Coordinates of C-alpha atoms in Angstrom, one line a residue:
M1 CA -0.1 0.0 0.0
K2 CA 2.8 2.3 0.8
K3 CA 4.4 1.9 -2.4
T4 CA 1.3 2.4 -4.3
L5 CA 0.8 5.5 -2.5
L6 CA 4.2 6.7 -3.3
L7 CA 3.7 6.0 -6.9
F8 CA 0.4 8.0 -7.0
F9 CA 2.3 10.9 -5.4
G10 CA 5.3 10.6 -7.7
L11 CA 3.4 10.4 -10.9
L12 CA 0.5 12.7 -10.3
L13 CA 1.7 15.3 -7.7
V14 CA -1.7 16.6 -7.1
F15 CA -4.6 14.6 -6.0
S16 CA -7.3 17.1 -5.3
F17 CA -9.7 18.1 -8.0
Q18 CA -10.6 21.6 -8.3
S19 CA -14.5 22.2 -8.9
E20 CA -15.3 23.8 -12.1
A21 CA -16.1 27.6 -11.9
Q22 CA -18.9 26.9 -14.5
V23 CA -20.9 23.9 -15.1
T24 CA -22.1 22.7 -18.6
A25 CA -25.4 20.8 -18.4
T26 CA -26.2 18.8 -21.6
L27 CA -30.0 18.1 -21.7
G28 CA -31.6 15.4 -23.8
I29 CA -30.6 12.2 -25.4
Q30 CA -30.3 12.6 -29.2
T31 CA -32.9 10.6 -31.3
G32 CA -32.6 12.7 -34.5
A33 CA -32.4 16.0 -36.0
S34 CA -35.0 18.5 -37.6
S35 CA -34.9 21.6 -39.8
T36 CA -38.5 22.4 -38.8
N37 CA -40.9 21.8 -36.1
S38 CA -38.2 21.4 -33.5
L39 CA -36.2 24.5 -33.0
L40 CA -35.6 27.0 -35.8
S41 CA -37.4 26.9 -39.0
T42 CA -34.1 26.5 -41.1
S43 CA -35.2 24.3 -44.1
T44 CA -35.1 25.6 -47.5
T45 CA -38.9 26.0 -47.8
V46 CA -41.0 29.1 -47.5
N47 CA -41.6 28.5 -43.8
R48 CA -39.4 31.4 -42.6
Y49 CA -41.0 32.0 -39.1
S50 CA -41.0 29.8 -36.1
R51 CA -41.8 29.8 -32.5
T52 CA -40.7 27.2 -29.9
M53 CA -41.4 26.6 -26.3
S54 CA -39.4 23.9 -24.8
L55 CA -39.6 22.3 -21.2
Y56 CA -36.7 21.2 -19.2
T57 CA -37.0 19.7 -15.7
A58 CA -35.0 20.7 -12.7
S59 CA -34.2 17.0 -12.0
E60 CA -32.5 16.5 -15.5
I61 CA -30.6 19.8 -15.0
V62 CA -29.3 18.5 -11.7
A63 CA -28.6 15.0 -13.0
A64 CA -26.5 16.7 -15.7
G65 CA -24.4 18.4 -13.1
G66 CA -26.2 21.7 -12.9
L67 CA -26.7 23.6 -9.7
S68 CA -28.6 26.7 -8.9
G69 CA -26.9 29.9 -10.2
T70 CA -26.6 32.1 -13.1
I71 CA -27.1 30.6 -16.8
T72 CA -24.9 32.7 -19.0
S73 CA -25.3 31.0 -22.4
L74 CA -27.0 28.2 -24.1
A75 CA -25.9 26.0 -27.1
W76 CA -27.9 23.9 -29.7
N77 CA -26.5 21.0 -31.6
K78 CA -26.3 22.1 -35.3
A79 CA -26.3 19.3 -38.0
G80 CA -27.2 19.2 -41.9
V81 CA -25.5 20.6 -44.9
G82 CA -26.7 24.1 -44.9
E83 CA -25.6 27.5 -43.5
Y84 CA -27.0 30.9 -42.8
P85 CA -24.4 33.5 -43.1
F86 CA -26.6 36.5 -44.1
G87 CA -26.6 38.6 -40.9
D88 CA -30.4 39.5 -41.3
A89 CA -32.3 36.9 -39.1
Y90 CA -34.3 37.9 -36.2
I91 CA -33.9 35.7 -33.2
K92 CA -35.2 36.3 -29.6
V93 CA -34.7 33.9 -26.5
Y94 CA -36.5 33.9 -23.3
I95 CA -36.3 31.7 -20.1
K96 CA -39.0 31.2 -17.4
H97 CA -39.3 29.2 -14.3
V98 CA -42.4 26.9 -14.3
T99 CA -43.8 24.2 -12.2
H100 CA -45.3 21.9 -14.9
S101 CA -43.1 19.2 -16.6
N102 CA -45.1 19.0 -20.0
W103 CA -47.8 20.7 -22.0
A104 CA -51.0 19.2 -20.8
S105 CA -53.0 21.3 -23.2
V106 CA -52.0 23.6 -26.2
P107 CA -50.2 26.5 -24.7
S108 CA -50.5 30.2 -25.9
W109 CA -47.4 31.8 -26.7
T110 CA -48.5 35.2 -25.5
T111 CA -49.6 33.7 -22.3
E112 CA -46.6 31.7 -21.5
V113 CA -43.9 34.1 -22.5
N114 CA -45.5 36.7 -20.1
G115 CA -43.1 37.1 -17.2
A116 CA -40.1 35.3 -19.0
T117 CA -36.7 36.8 -19.0
E118 CA -35.4 37.9 -22.5
V119 CA -31.8 36.7 -22.5
F120 CA -30.9 37.1 -26.1
T121 CA -32.1 39.2 -29.0
S122 CA -30.8 40.1 -32.4
S123 CA -32.1 41.3 -35.8
T124 CA -28.7 40.8 -37.6
Y125 CA -28.1 37.2 -36.8
S126 CA -26.2 34.6 -38.6
I127 CA -25.9 31.1 -37.5
P128 CA -22.4 30.0 -36.8
A129 CA -20.9 28.0 -39.5
G130 CA -20.1 24.1 -39.3
T131 CA -21.8 21.6 -37.3
G132 CA -21.8 20.8 -33.5
W133 CA -22.8 22.7 -30.5
K134 CA -23.4 26.5 -31.4
E135 CA -23.3 28.8 -28.5
V136 CA -25.7 31.7 -27.9
P137 CA -24.1 33.9 -25.2
F138 CA -26.6 35.7 -23.3
T139 CA -26.9 39.6 -23.1
T140 CA -29.0 39.2 -19.9
S141 CA -28.3 36.2 -17.7
F142 CA -31.0 34.1 -16.0
E143 CA -30.9 33.2 -12.5
W144 CA -32.1 29.5 -12.1
N145 CA -33.3 28.6 -8.6
G146 CA -32.2 25.1 -8.7
T147 CA -35.7 23.6 -8.0
S148 CA -38.1 24.9 -10.7
N149 CA -38.4 23.6 -14.2
I150 CA -37.8 25.9 -17.0
V151 CA -39.1 26.9 -20.5
I152 CA -36.9 28.1 -23.2
F153 CA -38.7 30.2 -25.7
V154 CA -37.3 30.9 -29.1
E155 CA -38.7 33.2 -31.7
W156 CA -37.2 33.2 -35.1
H157 CA -37.6 34.9 -38.5
R158 CA -35.3 34.5 -41.4
P159 CA -35.6 36.7 -44.5
S160 CA -33.2 34.7 -46.6
T161 CA -33.0 31.0 -47.5
P162 CA -30.3 28.7 -46.0
T163 CA -27.7 27.2 -48.5
G164 CA -29.2 23.8 -47.6
D165 CA -31.4 22.4 -44.8
I166 CA -29.9 23.1 -41.3
A167 CA -31.1 20.5 -38.8
W168 CA -31.0 20.7 -34.9
G169 CA -30.5 17.8 -32.7
R170 CA -33.5 16.6 -30.7
S171 CA -34.6 14.2 -28.2
T172 CA -38.0 12.3 -28.1
D173 CA -39.8 13.7 -25.0
A174 CA -43.6 13.3 -25.1
T175 CA -45.5 16.8 -24.9
M176 CA -42.4 18.6 -23.6
N177 CA -42.1 20.7 -26.9
A178 CA -44.5 23.2 -28.5
T179 CA -43.7 24.8 -31.8
R180 CA -45.2 26.5 -34.8
V181 CA -43.8 27.3 -38.3
G182 CA -45.3 29.4 -41.1
S183 CA -44.6 31.5 -44.1
T184 CA -46.0 34.6 -42.5
S185 CA -46.3 36.1 -38.9
L186 CA -47.3 33.6 -36.5
D187 CA -49.4 35.8 -34.2
A188 CA -52.7 34.4 -35.4
L189 CA -51.6 30.8 -35.3
V190 CA -52.0 28.3 -32.5
M191 CA -48.9 26.4 -31.2
L192 CA -48.7 22.6 -31.8
I193 CA -47.4 20.1 -29.2
N194 CA -44.9 17.6 -30.3
S195 CA -42.1 15.4 -28.9
N196 CA -39.2 17.0 -30.8
R197 CA -37.5 18.7 -28.0
P198 CA -34.3 20.4 -28.9
L199 CA -31.1 19.2 -27.3
V200 CA -29.5 22.1 -25.2
Q201 CA -26.3 22.8 -23.3
L202 CA -26.7 25.3 -20.5
T203 CA -23.7 27.1 -19.1
I204 CA -24.3 27.8 -15.3
T205 CA -22.1 29.6 -12.9
P206 CA -23.1 28.1 -9.6
N207 CA -24.1 30.3 -6.6
T208 CA -21.4 30.6 -4.0
A209 CA -23.9 29.1 -1.4
N210 CA -24.0 25.8 -3.4
L211 CA -20.1 25.4 -3.1
D212 CA -19.1 23.9 0.1
D213 CA -15.7 25.3 0.9
A214 CA -15.2 22.5 3.6
I215 CA -15.9 19.7 1.0
R216 CA -13.7 21.6 -1.7
S217 CA -10.7 22.0 0.6
T218 CA -10.6 18.7 2.4
F219 CA -11.9 16.3 -0.1
Q220 CA -9.4 14.3 -2.3
L221 CA -10.1 12.1 -5.2
Y222 CA -7.3 10.5 -7.1
P223 CA -5.6 9.3 -9.4
N224 CA -6.8 11.7 -12.3
P225 CA -6.9 10.2 -14.9
T226 CA -7.6 6.7 -13.6
T227 CA -8.0 3.2 -15.1
N228 CA -10.0 1.0 -12.4
I229 CA -10.2 2.6 -9.0
L230 CA -10.8 6.2 -7.7
F231 CA -9.5 6.7 -4.1
Y232 CA -11.0 9.2 -1.9
S233 CA -10.5 10.7 1.5
S234 CA -12.3 13.6 3.3
E235 CA -12.0 15.3 6.7
Q236 CA -15.6 16.2 6.5
P237 CA -18.7 13.8 7.0
L238 CA -20.2 13.0 3.6
T239 CA -23.4 11.2 2.7
N240 CA -23.3 9.8 -0.7
Y241 CA -21.9 10.3 -4.3
V242 CA -23.4 10.3 -7.8
L243 CA -21.4 9.6 -11.1
Y244 CA -22.6 10.9 -14.3
N245 CA -21.2 10.5 -17.7
A246 CA -20.4 13.5 -20.1
N247 CA -24.1 13.6 -21.3
G248 CA -25.3 14.1 -17.8
Q249 CA -26.8 10.6 -17.3
I250 CA -26.5 8.9 -13.9
I251 CA -24.3 5.7 -14.1
K252 CA -23.6 4.9 -10.6
E253 CA -24.5 6.2 -7.1
A254 CA -23.8 4.9 -3.6
D255 CA -23.5 6.1 0.0
F256 CA -20.2 6.9 1.6
T257 CA -19.5 4.3 4.4
A258 CA -16.2 5.8 5.7
T259 CA -14.2 9.1 5.2
E260 CA -11.7 7.2 3.0
G261 CA -11.8 4.4 0.7
E262 CA -12.2 3.5 -3.1
I263 CA -14.7 3.7 -5.9
N264 CA -14.5 0.8 -8.5
V265 CA -14.7 2.4 -11.9
A266 CA -13.3 -0.6 -14.1
D267 CA -16.6 -1.3 -15.7
L268 CA -16.9 2.3 -17.3
A269 CA -15.8 3.2 -20.7
S270 CA -13.0 5.5 -21.3
G271 CA -14.1 9.0 -21.3
M272 CA -14.8 12.2 -19.2
Y273 CA -17.0 11.9 -16.1
Y274 CA -18.4 13.9 -13.3
I275 CA -18.8 13.0 -9.6
K276 CA -21.3 14.8 -7.3
I277 CA -20.1 14.8 -3.7
I278 CA -22.8 15.3 -1.3
S279 CA -22.8 16.3 2.5
A280 CA -25.8 16.8 4.8
D281 CA -26.9 20.1 3.1
K282 CA -24.4 20.9 0.4
S283 CA -23.0 19.3 -2.8
E284 CA -19.9 19.8 -5.1
V285 CA -19.2 18.7 -8.4
F286 CA -15.8 17.4 -9.7
K287 CA -14.6 16.3 -13.1
W288 CA -12.4 13.3 -13.8
V289 CA -11.1 11.1 -16.8
K290 CA -11.3 7.4 -17.2
L291 CA -8.5 6.0 -19.4

């Protein structure tokens, strides 16, 4: 055991993980991609207008590593062969706390958007080139309380035609998305409920109250990266831990039975993971890598 510990210290030097100043929570499991009736109306058809209201639950945000705090940007997963570089699109994004987790009946855009925070707007928008996650940095941040579900509202109009269909990654989540597209203004049209909820990444700066300095300064998790075993030790009493993959899915959770010990991760695939360390009333998220 002594030789093993010396090897750890000799090769790794530092055993403590530093918590992330920001957390990126990825919401949704991709089941497809759509250029219409999901997020933005970015097909090459005459449907230049769209409105979308997408629900995301507090539990899935927390499961993805999110904590209550300031949401400073979001990103959507762009696919397809087209581009929109014209600098003439109108886009407006809002976020709002809600208690419901699905659209039980057809929602009204005017009613639902009332009281929402406008986080981004532009009338000269170009969609960033290439595929993959495309960030929308907020001009006004949104304070997420950590317990409420949220709705992301997106209003869109493109005067020009994309060079090809631009699709957006989506998950299949029954009655959690409401959208409408059209060739003219949507003010007189009723929203339609569907299951094509856009994938989204939220960048969150956690509130200081969520970050337990005692956990952060006295908890050690090593080595990083690791192959089979994560060793841990703490000077503070802890209750349990939750392991997440890079997509925010829970893959393992258990109680702590001692202030030091090991977590077997031999069965996990190589990649980046997160571990949430939980005490009686606080939690802290750390990032680690499996070789």
